[in-house]
PDB file of C-alpha atoms in Angstrom:
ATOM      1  CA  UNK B 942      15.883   1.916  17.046  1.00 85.00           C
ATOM      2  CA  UNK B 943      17.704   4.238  14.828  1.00 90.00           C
ATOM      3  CA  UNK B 944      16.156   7.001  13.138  1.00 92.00           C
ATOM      4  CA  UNK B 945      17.036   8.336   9.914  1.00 94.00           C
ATOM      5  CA  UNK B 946      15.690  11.796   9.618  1.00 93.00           C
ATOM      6  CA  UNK B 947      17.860  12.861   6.527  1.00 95.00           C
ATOM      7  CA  UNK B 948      19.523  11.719   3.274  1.00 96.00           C
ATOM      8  CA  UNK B 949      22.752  12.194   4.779  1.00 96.00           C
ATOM      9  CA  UNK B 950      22.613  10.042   7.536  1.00 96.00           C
ATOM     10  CA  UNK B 951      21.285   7.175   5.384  1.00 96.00           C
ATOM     11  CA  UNK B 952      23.901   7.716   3.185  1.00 96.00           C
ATOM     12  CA  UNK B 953      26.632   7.895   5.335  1.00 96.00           C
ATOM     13  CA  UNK B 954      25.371   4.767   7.209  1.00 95.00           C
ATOM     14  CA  UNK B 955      26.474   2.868   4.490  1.00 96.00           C
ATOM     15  CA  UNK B 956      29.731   4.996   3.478  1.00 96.00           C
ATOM     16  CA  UNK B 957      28.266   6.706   0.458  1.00 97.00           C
ATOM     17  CA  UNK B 958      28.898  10.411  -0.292  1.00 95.00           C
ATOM     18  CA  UNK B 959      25.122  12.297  -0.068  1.00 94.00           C
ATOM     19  CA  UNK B 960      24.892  12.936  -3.820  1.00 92.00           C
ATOM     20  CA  UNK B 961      21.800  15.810  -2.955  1.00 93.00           C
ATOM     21  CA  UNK B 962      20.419  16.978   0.316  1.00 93.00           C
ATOM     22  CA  UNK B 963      16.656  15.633  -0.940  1.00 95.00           C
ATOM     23  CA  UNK B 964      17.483  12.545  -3.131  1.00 96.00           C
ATOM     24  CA  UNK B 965      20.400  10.106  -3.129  1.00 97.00           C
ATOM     25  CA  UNK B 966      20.923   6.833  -4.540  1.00 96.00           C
ATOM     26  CA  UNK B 967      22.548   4.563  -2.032  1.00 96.00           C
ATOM     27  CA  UNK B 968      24.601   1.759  -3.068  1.00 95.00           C
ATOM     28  CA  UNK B 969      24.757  -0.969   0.271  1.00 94.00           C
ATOM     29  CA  UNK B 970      27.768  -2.481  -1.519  1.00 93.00           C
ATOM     30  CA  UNK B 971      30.093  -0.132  -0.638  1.00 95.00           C
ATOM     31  CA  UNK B 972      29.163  -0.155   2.973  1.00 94.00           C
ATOM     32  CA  UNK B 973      30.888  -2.131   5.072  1.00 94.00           C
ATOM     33  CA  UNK B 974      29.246  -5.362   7.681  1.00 92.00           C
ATOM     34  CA  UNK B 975      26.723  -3.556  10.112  1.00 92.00           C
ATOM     35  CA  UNK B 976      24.367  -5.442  12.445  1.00 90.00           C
ATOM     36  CA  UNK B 977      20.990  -5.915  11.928  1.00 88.00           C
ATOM     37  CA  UNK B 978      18.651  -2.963  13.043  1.00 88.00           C
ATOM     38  CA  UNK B 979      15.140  -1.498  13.911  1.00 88.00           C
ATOM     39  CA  UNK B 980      14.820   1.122  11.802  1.00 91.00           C
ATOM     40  CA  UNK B 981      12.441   4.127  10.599  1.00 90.00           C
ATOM     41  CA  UNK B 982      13.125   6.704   7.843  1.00 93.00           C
ATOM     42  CA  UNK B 983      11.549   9.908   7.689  1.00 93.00           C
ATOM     43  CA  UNK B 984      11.743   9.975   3.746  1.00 95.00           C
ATOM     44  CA  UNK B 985      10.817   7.751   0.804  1.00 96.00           C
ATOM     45  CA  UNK B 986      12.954   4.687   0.210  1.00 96.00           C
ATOM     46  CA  UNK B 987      12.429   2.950  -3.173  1.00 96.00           C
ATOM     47  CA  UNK B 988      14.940  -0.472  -2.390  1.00 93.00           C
ATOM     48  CA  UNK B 989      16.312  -3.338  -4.630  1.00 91.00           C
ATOM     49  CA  UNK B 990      17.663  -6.383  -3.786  1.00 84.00           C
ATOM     50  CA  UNK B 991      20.736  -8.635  -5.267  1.00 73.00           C
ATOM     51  CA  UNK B 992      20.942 -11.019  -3.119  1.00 58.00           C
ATOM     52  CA  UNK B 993      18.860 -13.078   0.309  1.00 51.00           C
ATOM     53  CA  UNK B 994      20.372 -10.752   2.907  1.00 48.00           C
ATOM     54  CA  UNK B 995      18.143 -11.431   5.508  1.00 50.00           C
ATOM     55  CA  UNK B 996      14.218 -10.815   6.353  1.00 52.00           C
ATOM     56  CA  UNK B 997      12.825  -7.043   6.715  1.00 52.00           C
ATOM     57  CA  UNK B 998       9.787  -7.005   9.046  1.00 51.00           C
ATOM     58  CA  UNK B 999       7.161  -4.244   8.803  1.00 46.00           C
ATOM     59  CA  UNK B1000       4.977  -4.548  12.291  1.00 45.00           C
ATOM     60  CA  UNK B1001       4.160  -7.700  12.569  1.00 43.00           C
ATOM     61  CA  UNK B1002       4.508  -9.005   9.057  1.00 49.00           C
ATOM     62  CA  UNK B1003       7.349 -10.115   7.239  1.00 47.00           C
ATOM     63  CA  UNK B1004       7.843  -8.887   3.218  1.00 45.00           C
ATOM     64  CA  UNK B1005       8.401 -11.616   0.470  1.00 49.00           C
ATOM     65  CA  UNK B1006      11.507 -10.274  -0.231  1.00 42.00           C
ATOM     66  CA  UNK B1007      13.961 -12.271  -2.232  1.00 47.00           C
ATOM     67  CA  UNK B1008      16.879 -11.551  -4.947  1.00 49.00           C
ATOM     68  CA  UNK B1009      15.648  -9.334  -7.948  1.00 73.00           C
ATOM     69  CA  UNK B1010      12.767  -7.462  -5.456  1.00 86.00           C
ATOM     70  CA  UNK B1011      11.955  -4.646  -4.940  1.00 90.00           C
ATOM     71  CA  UNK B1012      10.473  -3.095  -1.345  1.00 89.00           C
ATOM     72  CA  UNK B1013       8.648   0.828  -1.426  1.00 92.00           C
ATOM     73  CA  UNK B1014       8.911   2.410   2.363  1.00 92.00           C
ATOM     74  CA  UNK B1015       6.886   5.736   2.993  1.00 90.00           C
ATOM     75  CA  UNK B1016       8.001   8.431   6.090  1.00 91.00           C
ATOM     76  CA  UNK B1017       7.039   7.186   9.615  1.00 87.00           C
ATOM     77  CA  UNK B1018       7.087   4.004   9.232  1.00 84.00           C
ATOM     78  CA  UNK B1019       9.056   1.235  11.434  1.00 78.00           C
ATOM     79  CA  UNK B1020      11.014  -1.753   9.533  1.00 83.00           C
ATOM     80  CA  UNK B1021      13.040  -4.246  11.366  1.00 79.00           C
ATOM     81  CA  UNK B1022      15.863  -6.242   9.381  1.00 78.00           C
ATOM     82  CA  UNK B1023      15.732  -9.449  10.894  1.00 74.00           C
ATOM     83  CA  UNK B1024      17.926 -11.437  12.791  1.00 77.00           C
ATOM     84  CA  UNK B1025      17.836  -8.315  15.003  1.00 81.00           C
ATOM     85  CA  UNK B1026      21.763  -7.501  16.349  1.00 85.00           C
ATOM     86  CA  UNK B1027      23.319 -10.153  13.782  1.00 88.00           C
ATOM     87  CA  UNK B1028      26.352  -8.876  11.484  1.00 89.00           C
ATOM     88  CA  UNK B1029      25.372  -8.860   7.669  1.00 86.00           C
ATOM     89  CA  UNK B1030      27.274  -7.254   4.643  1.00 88.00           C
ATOM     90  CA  UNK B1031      24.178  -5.094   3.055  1.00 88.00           C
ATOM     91  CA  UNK B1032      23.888  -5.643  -0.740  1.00 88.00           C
ATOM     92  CA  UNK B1033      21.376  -3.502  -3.213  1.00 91.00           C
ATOM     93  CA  UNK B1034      20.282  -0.250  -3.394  1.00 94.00           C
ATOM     94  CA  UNK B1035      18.586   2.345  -2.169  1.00 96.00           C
ATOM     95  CA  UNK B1036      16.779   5.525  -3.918  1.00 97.00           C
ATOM     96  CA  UNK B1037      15.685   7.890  -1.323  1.00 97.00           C
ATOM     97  CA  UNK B1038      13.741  11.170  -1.592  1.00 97.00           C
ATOM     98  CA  UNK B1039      12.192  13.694   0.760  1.00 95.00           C
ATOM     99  CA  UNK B1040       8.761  14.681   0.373  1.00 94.00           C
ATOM    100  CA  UNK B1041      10.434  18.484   0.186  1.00 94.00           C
ATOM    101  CA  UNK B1042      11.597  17.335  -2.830  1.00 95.00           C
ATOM    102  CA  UNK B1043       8.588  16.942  -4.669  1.00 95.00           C
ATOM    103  CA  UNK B1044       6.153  19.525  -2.960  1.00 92.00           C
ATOM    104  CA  UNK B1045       4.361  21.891  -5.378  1.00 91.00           C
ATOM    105  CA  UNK B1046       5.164  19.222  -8.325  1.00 93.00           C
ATOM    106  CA  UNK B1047       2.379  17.063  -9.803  1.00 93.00           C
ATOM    107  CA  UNK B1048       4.126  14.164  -8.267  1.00 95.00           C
ATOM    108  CA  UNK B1049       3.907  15.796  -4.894  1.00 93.00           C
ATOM    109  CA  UNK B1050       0.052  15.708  -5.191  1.00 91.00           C
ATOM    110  CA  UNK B1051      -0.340  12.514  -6.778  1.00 93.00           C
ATOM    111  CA  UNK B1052       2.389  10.686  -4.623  1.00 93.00           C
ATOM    112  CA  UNK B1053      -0.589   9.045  -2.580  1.00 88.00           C
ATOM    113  CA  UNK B1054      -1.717   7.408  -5.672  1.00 87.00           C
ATOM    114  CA  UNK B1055       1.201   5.229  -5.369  1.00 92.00           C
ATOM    115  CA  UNK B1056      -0.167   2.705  -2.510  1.00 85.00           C
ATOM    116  CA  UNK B1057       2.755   0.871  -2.832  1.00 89.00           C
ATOM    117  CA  UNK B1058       4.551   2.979  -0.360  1.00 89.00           C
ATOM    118  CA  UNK B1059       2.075   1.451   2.494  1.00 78.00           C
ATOM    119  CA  UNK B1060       2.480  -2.447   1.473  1.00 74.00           C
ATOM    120  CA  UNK B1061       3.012  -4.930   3.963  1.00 61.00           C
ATOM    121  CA  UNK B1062       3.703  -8.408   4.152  1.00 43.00           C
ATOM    122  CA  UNK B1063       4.143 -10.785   0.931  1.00 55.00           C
ATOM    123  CA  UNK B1064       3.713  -7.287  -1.384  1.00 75.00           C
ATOM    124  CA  UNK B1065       7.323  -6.940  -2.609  1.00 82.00           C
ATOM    125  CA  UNK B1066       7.142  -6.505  -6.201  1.00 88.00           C
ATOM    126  CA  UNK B1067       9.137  -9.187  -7.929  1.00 86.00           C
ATOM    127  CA  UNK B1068      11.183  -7.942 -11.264  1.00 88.00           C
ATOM    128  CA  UNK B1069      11.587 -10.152 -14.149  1.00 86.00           C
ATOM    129  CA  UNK B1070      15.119  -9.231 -15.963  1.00 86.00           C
ATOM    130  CA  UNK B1071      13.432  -7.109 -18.808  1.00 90.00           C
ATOM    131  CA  UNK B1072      11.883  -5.385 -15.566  1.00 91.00           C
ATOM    132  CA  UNK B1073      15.000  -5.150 -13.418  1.00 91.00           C
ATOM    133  CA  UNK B1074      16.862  -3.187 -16.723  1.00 92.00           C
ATOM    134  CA  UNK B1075      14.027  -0.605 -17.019  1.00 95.00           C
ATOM    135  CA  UNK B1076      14.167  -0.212 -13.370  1.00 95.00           C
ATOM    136  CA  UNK B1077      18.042   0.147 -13.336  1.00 94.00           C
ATOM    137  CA  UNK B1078      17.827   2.765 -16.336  1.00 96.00           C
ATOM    138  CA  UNK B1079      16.044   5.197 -14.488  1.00 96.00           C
ATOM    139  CA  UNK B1080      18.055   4.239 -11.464  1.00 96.00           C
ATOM    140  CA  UNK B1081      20.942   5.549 -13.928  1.00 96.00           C
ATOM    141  CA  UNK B1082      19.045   8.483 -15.272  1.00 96.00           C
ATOM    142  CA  UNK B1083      18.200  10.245 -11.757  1.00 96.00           C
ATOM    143  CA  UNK B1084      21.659   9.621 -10.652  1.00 95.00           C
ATOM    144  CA  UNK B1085      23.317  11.132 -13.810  1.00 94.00           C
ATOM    145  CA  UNK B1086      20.902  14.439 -12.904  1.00 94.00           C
ATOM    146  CA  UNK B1087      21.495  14.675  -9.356  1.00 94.00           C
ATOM    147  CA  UNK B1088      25.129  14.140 -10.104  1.00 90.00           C
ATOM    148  CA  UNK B1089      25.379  17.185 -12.522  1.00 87.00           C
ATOM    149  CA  UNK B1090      25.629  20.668 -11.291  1.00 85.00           C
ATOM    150  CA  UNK B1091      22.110  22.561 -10.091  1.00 83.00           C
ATOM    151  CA  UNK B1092      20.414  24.565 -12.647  1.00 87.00           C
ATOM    152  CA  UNK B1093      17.274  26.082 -12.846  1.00 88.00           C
ATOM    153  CA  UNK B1094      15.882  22.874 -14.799  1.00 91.00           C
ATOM    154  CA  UNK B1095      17.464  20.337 -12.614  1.00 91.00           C
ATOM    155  CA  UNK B1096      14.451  19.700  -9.762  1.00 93.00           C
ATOM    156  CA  UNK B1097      11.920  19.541 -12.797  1.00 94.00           C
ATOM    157  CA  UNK B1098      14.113  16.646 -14.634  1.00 95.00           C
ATOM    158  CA  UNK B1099      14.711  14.987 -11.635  1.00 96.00           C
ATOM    159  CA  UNK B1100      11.020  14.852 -10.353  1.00 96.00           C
ATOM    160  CA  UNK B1101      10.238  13.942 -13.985  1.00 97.00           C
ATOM    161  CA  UNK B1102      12.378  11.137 -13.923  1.00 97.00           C
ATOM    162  CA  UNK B1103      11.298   9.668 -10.383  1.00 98.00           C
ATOM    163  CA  UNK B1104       7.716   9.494 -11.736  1.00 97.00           C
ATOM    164  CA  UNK B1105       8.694   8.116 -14.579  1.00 98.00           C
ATOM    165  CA  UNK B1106      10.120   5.151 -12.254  1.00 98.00           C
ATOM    166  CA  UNK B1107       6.858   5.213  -9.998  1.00 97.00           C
ATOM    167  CA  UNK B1108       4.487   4.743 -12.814  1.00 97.00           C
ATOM    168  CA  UNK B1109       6.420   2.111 -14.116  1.00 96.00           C
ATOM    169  CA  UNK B1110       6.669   0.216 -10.879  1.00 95.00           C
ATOM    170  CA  UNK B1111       2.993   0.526 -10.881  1.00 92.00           C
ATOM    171  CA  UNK B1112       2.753  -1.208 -14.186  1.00 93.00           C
ATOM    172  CA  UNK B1113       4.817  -3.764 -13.240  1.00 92.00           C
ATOM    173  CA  UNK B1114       2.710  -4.139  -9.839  1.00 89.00           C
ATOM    174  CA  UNK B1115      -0.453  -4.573 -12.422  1.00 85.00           C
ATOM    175  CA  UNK B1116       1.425  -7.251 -14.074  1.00 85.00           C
ATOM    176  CA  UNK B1117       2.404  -8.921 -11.056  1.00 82.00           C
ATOM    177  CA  UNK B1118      -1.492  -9.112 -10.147  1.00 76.00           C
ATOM    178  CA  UNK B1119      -2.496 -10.555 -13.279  1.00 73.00           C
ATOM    179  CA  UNK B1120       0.180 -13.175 -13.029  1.00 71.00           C
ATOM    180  CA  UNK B1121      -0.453 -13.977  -9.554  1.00 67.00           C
ATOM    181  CA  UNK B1122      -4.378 -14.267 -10.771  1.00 64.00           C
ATOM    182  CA  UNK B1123      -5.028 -17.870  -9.162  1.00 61.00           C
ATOM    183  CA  UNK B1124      -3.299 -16.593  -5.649  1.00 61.00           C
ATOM    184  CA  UNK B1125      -5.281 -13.377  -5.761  1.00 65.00           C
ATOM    185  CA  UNK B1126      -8.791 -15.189  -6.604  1.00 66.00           C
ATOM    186  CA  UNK B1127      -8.167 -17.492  -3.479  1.00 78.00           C
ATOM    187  CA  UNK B1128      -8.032 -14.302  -1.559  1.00 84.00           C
ATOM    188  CA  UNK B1129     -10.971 -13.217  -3.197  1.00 86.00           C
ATOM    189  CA  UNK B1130     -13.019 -16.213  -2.095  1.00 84.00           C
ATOM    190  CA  UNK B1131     -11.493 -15.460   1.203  1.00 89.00           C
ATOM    191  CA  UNK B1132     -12.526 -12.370   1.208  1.00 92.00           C
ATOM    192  CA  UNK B1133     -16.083 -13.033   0.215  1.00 90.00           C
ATOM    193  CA  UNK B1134     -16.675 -15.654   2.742  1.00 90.00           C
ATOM    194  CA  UNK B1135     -15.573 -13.656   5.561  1.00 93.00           C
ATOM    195  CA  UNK B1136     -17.726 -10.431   4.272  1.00 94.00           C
ATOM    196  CA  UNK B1137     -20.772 -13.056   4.454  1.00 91.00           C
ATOM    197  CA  UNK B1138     -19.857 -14.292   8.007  1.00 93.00           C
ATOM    198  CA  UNK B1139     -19.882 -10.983   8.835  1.00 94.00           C
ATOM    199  CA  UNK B1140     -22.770  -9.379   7.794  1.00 93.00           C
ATOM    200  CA  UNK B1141     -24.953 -12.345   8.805  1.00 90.00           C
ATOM    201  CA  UNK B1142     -23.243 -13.213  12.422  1.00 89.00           C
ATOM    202  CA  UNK B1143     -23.357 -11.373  14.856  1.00 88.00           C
ATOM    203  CA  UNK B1144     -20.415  -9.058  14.362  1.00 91.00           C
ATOM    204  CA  UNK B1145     -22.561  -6.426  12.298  1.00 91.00           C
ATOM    205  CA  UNK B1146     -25.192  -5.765  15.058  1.00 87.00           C
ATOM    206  CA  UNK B1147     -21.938  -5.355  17.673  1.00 89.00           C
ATOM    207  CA  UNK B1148     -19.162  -4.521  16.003  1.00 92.00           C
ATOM    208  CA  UNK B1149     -20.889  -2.163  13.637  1.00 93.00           C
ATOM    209  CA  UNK B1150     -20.912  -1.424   9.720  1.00 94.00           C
ATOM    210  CA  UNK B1151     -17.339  -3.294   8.273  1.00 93.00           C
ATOM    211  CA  UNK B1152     -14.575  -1.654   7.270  1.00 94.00           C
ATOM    212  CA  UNK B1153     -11.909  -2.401   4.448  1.00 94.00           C
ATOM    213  CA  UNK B1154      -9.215  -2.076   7.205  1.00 93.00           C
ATOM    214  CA  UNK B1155     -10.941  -5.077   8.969  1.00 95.00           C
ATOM    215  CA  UNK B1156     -11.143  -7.508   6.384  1.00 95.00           C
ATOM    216  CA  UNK B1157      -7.502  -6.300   5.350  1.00 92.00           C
ATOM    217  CA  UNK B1158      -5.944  -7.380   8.531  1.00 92.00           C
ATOM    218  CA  UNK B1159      -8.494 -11.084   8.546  1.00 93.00           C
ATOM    219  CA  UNK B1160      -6.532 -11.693   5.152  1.00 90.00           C
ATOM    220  CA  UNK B1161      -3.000 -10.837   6.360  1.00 87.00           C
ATOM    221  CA  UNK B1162      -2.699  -8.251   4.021  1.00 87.00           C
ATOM    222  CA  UNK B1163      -2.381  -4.022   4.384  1.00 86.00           C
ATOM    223  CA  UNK B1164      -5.153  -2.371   3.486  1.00 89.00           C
ATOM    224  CA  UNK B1165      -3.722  -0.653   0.426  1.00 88.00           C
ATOM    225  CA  UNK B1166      -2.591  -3.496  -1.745  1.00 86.00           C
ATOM    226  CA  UNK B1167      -5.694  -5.378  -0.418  1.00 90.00           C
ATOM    227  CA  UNK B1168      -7.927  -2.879  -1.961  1.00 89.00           C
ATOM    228  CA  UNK B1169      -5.685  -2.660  -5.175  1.00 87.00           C
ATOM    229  CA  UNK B1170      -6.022  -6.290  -5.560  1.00 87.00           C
ATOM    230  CA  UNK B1171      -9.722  -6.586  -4.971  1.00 89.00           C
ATOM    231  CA  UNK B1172      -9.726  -3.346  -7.485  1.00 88.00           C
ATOM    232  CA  UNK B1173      -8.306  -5.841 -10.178  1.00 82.00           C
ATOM    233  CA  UNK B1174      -9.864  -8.818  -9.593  1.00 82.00           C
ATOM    234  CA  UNK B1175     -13.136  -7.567  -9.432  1.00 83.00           C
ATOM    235  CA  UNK B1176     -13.159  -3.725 -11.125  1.00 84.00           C
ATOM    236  CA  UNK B1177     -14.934  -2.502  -7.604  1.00 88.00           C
ATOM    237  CA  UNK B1178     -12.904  -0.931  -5.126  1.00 91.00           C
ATOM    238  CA  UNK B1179     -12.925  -3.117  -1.841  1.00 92.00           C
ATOM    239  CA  UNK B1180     -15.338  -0.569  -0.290  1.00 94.00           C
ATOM    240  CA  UNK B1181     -17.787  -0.212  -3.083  1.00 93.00           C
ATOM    241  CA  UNK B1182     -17.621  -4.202  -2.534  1.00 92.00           C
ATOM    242  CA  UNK B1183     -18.919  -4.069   0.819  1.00 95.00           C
ATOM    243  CA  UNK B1184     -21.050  -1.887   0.472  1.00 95.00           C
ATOM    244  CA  UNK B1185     -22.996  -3.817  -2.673  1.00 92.00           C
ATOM    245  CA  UNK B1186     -23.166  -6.604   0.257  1.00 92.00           C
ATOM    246  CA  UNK B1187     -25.184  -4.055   2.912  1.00 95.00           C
ATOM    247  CA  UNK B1188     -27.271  -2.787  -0.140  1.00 94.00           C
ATOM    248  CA  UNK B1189     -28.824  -5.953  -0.600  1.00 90.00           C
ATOM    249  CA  UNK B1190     -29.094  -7.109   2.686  1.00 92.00           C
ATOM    250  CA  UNK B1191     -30.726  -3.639   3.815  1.00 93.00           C
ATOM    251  CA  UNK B1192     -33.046  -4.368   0.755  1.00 93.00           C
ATOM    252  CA  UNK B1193     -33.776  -7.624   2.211  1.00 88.00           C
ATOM    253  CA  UNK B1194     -34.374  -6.850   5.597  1.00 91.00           C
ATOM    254  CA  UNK B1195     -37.016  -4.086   4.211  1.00 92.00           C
ATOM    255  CA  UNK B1196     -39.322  -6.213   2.524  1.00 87.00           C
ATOM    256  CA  UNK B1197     -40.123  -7.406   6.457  1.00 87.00           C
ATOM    257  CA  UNK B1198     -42.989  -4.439   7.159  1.00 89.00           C
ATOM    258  CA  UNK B1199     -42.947  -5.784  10.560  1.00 91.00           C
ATOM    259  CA  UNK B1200     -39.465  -3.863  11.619  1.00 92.00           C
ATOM    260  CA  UNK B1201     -39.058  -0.768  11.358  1.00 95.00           C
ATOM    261  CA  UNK B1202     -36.691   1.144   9.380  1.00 95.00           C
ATOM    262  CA  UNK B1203     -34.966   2.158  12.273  1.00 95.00           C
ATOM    263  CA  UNK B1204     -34.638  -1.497  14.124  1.00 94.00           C
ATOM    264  CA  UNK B1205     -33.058  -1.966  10.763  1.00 95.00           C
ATOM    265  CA  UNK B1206     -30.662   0.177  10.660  1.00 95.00           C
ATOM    266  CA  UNK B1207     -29.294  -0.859  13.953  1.00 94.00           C
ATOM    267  CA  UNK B1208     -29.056  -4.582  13.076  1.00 93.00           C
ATOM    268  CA  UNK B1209     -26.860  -3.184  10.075  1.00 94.00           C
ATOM    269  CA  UNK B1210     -24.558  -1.844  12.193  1.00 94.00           C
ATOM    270  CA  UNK B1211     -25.160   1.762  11.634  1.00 94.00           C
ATOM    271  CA  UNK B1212     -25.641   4.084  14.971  1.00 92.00           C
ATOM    272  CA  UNK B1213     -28.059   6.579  13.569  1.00 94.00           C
ATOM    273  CA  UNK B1214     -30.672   5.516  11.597  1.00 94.00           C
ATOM    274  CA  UNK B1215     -30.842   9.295   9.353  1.00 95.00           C
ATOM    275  CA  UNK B1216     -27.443   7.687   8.703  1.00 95.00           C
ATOM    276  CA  UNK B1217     -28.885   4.289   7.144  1.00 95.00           C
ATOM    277  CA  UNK B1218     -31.620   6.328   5.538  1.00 95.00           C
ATOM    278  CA  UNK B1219     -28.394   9.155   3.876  1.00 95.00           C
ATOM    279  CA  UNK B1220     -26.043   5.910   3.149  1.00 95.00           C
ATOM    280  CA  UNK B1221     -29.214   3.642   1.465  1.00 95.00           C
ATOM    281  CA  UNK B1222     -30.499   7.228  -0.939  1.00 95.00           C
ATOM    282  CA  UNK B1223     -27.154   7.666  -2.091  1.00 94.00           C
ATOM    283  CA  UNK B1224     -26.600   4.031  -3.198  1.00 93.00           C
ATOM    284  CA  UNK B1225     -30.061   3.226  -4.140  1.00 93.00           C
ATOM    285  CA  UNK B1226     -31.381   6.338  -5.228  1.00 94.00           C
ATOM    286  CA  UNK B1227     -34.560   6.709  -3.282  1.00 94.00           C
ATOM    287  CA  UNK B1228     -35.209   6.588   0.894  1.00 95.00           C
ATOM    288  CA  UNK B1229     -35.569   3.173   2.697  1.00 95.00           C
ATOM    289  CA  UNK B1230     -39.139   4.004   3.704  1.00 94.00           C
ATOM    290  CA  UNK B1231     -39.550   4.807  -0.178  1.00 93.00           C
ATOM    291  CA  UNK B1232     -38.180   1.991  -1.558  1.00 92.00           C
ATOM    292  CA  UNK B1233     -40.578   0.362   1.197  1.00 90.00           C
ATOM    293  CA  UNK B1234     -43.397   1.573  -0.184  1.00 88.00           C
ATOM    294  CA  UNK B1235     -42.347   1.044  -3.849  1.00 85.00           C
ATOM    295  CA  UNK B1236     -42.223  -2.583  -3.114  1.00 72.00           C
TER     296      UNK B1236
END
């Protein structure tokens, strides 16, 4: 597996001149045929395609990643650009940044807003033309900064202009949700049906109170862009969705005087039962022994 642990060795694995130690734009068509390779990156890599150059596997998952798509890497993690060991001529590019670059910046400590960065399988974000120009214009504009000489303005314009891309990208990710709607409300349905399996099998009394990441990886899907789509389709995050769920089955299971509170709690998964008691005030507003008595 090869690592790339700066700009310069991305850029010079596929012949381009590093245009700034923190940020480059990498053009794969001037590289020349390289084989196929396990790969991780220990910087930001925003990529678009131009044409079906092969499959890129994140883990275990594959992306949908076609002509005119675009694929959002974050440091550390491990993508494999499948048929392993096969020759290919690369084509697209690459923007890459370190997170150096954008420390102390409001970028730097919103960066994490941009979930993108952690998608997985079938999450590539698909351009329509109108898209791909916007996307290539700021493609243009960062490279036209980083190309100029240094100046005590240049890290603000180009950080300004890198966000400017990211929070269009998100836009465009919002679009692609809306337009994917009927997909997305399958998964949905999915979704829902597994959360009830869950909470009234057996898998809550063993397995304990579920998680987003769980239900995530039952749908084939990372757990970021699972809980942005959820977000969308439903205007709860996937979490607050759950825990609606346990709200009203801990409500249930409380109108039965003959368990206690605490024989309760442990058929909903939690380990404590002052836990069930902090989790069910917080949600509900009073104590599960009040809301008891209330009813």
């Amino acid at each position: 597996m090869i690592q790339y642990d700066t700009i310069k060795k991305y850029a010079d694995r596929f012949n381009n001149r590093t245009q700034h130690p923190l940020i480059s734009l990498v053009d794969f068509n001037q590289s020349k045929p390289l084989l196929r390779e396990k790969f991780t990156l220990n910087f930001y890599a925003i990529i678009i395609k131009e044409t079906n150059c092969g499959d890129l596997r994140y883990g275990n998952q594959y992306y949908d990643y076609a002509d005119g798509t675009m694929v959002f890497f974050g440091p550390g993690q491990i993508i494999t650009n499948e048929p392993e060991g096969e020759p290919h001529q690369p084509y697209g590019k690459a923007l890459v940044f370190h997170a150096d670059l954008i420390k102390g910046t409001s970028l730097g400590k919103q960066i994490h807003d941009y979930s993108f960065f952690s998608y997985q399988s079938h999450e590539a974000l698909h351009l329509s033309d109108t898209e791909r120009a916007v996307v290539t214009t700021c493609f243009d504009n960062i490279t036209s900064e980083i190309s100029q000489n240094i100046d005590r303005h240049s890290k603000q314009l180009i950080v300004a202009n890198l966000e400017l891309l990211l929070k269009y990208c998100l836009r465009f990710y919002d679009r692609q949700f809306i337009t994917r709607e009927h997909a997305n409300h399958g998964i949905l349905e999915q979704f829902e049906a597994k959360l009830n399996e869950y909470l009234f099998g057996e898998k809550l009394g063993t397995e304990g109170v579920p998680t987003v990441a769980y239900f995530a990886q039952e749908l084939n899907l990372s757990p970021n862009y699972f809980g942005d789509l959820i977000k969308k389709e439903t205007g709860k995050s996937a979490l607050e969705f759950i825990q609606l769920h346990l709200i009203d089955l801990a409500k249930e299971r409380l109108f039965d005087t003959r368990k206690s509170v605490s024989k309760i709690a442990y058929e909903l998964g939690f380990k404590y039962p002052q836990h069930f008691a902090r989790f069910f005030k917080q949600k509900v507003g009073v104590s599960p022994i009040e809301y008891r008595g209330l009813n």
